[in-house]
Amino acid sequence: ANVADCVAKGRQAATTRTRHIGADNGRAKITPEDVLAIRKVYDEAPRKKRIKYGTLKALAEQYGLTTMMIRYIGLRKFWRSV
């Protein structure tokens, strides 16, 4: 009842679970163009050499992300909308 009252009086949005994915998320550090560039480099690097030659680390430092985030972007687990 309390939440319904807030919504009725315009003090709270009717839907509280709005998803902000990709660049629409206010905490996003990269753009869709960055994602495509990361994936291009990731896909071109030989699989066994991505870690050995520092491809992940170099990309992570360049974009201000972690190596795991770069890996997930390359594997298309994150930023699937791009």
PDB file of C-alpha atoms in Angstrom, residues 38 41-42 45 47 49-63 65-75:
ATOM      1  CA  ILE A  38      38.195  -4.721 -28.184  1.00  0.00           C
ATOM      2  CA  VAL A  41      41.823  -7.188 -31.253  1.00  0.00           C
ATOM      3  CA  TYR A  42      40.658 -10.087 -29.074  1.00  0.00           C
ATOM      4  CA  ALA A  45      45.056 -12.486 -31.199  1.00  0.00           C
ATOM      5  CA  ARG A  47      44.088 -17.945 -28.435  1.00  0.00           C
ATOM      6  CA  LYS A  49      48.975 -15.934 -26.843  1.00  0.00           C
ATOM      7  CA  ARG A  50      46.312 -13.583 -25.463  1.00  0.00           C
ATOM      8  CA  ILE A  51      47.610 -14.001 -21.928  1.00  0.00           C
ATOM      9  CA  LYS A  52      51.232 -14.891 -22.709  1.00  0.00           C
ATOM     10  CA  TYR A  53      51.887 -11.762 -24.767  1.00  0.00           C
ATOM     11  CA  GLY A  54      49.750  -9.472 -22.643  1.00  0.00           C
ATOM     12  CA  THR A  55      46.956  -8.728 -25.102  1.00  0.00           C
ATOM     13  CA  LEU A  56      44.351  -8.796 -22.331  1.00  0.00           C
ATOM     14  CA  LYS A  57      46.472  -6.709 -19.988  1.00  0.00           C
ATOM     15  CA  ALA A  58      47.271  -4.119 -22.665  1.00  0.00           C
ATOM     16  CA  LEU A  59      43.598  -3.756 -23.606  1.00  0.00           C
ATOM     17  CA  ALA A  60      42.598  -3.557 -19.949  1.00  0.00           C
ATOM     18  CA  GLU A  61      45.055  -0.741 -19.287  1.00  0.00           C
ATOM     19  CA  GLN A  62      44.062   1.088 -22.474  1.00  0.00           C
ATOM     20  CA  TYR A  63      40.354   1.096 -21.632  1.00  0.00           C
ATOM     21  CA  LEU A  65      38.994  -2.177 -17.313  1.00  0.00           C
ATOM     22  CA  THR A  66      40.089  -5.450 -15.755  1.00  0.00           C
ATOM     23  CA  THR A  67      41.534  -8.291 -17.792  1.00  0.00           C
ATOM     24  CA  MET A  68      38.514 -10.421 -16.866  1.00  0.00           C
ATOM     25  CA  MET A  69      36.149  -7.768 -18.219  1.00  0.00           C
ATOM     26  CA  ILE A  70      38.120  -7.671 -21.483  1.00  0.00           C
ATOM     27  CA  ARG A  71      37.936 -11.452 -21.690  1.00  0.00           C
ATOM     28  CA  TYR A  72      34.165 -11.472 -21.124  1.00  0.00           C
ATOM     29  CA  ILE A  73      33.686  -8.761 -23.758  1.00  0.00           C
ATOM     30  CA  GLY A  74      35.785 -10.806 -26.190  1.00  0.00           C
ATOM     31  CA  LEU A  75      33.791 -13.952 -25.418  1.00  0.00           C
TER      32      LEU A  75
END
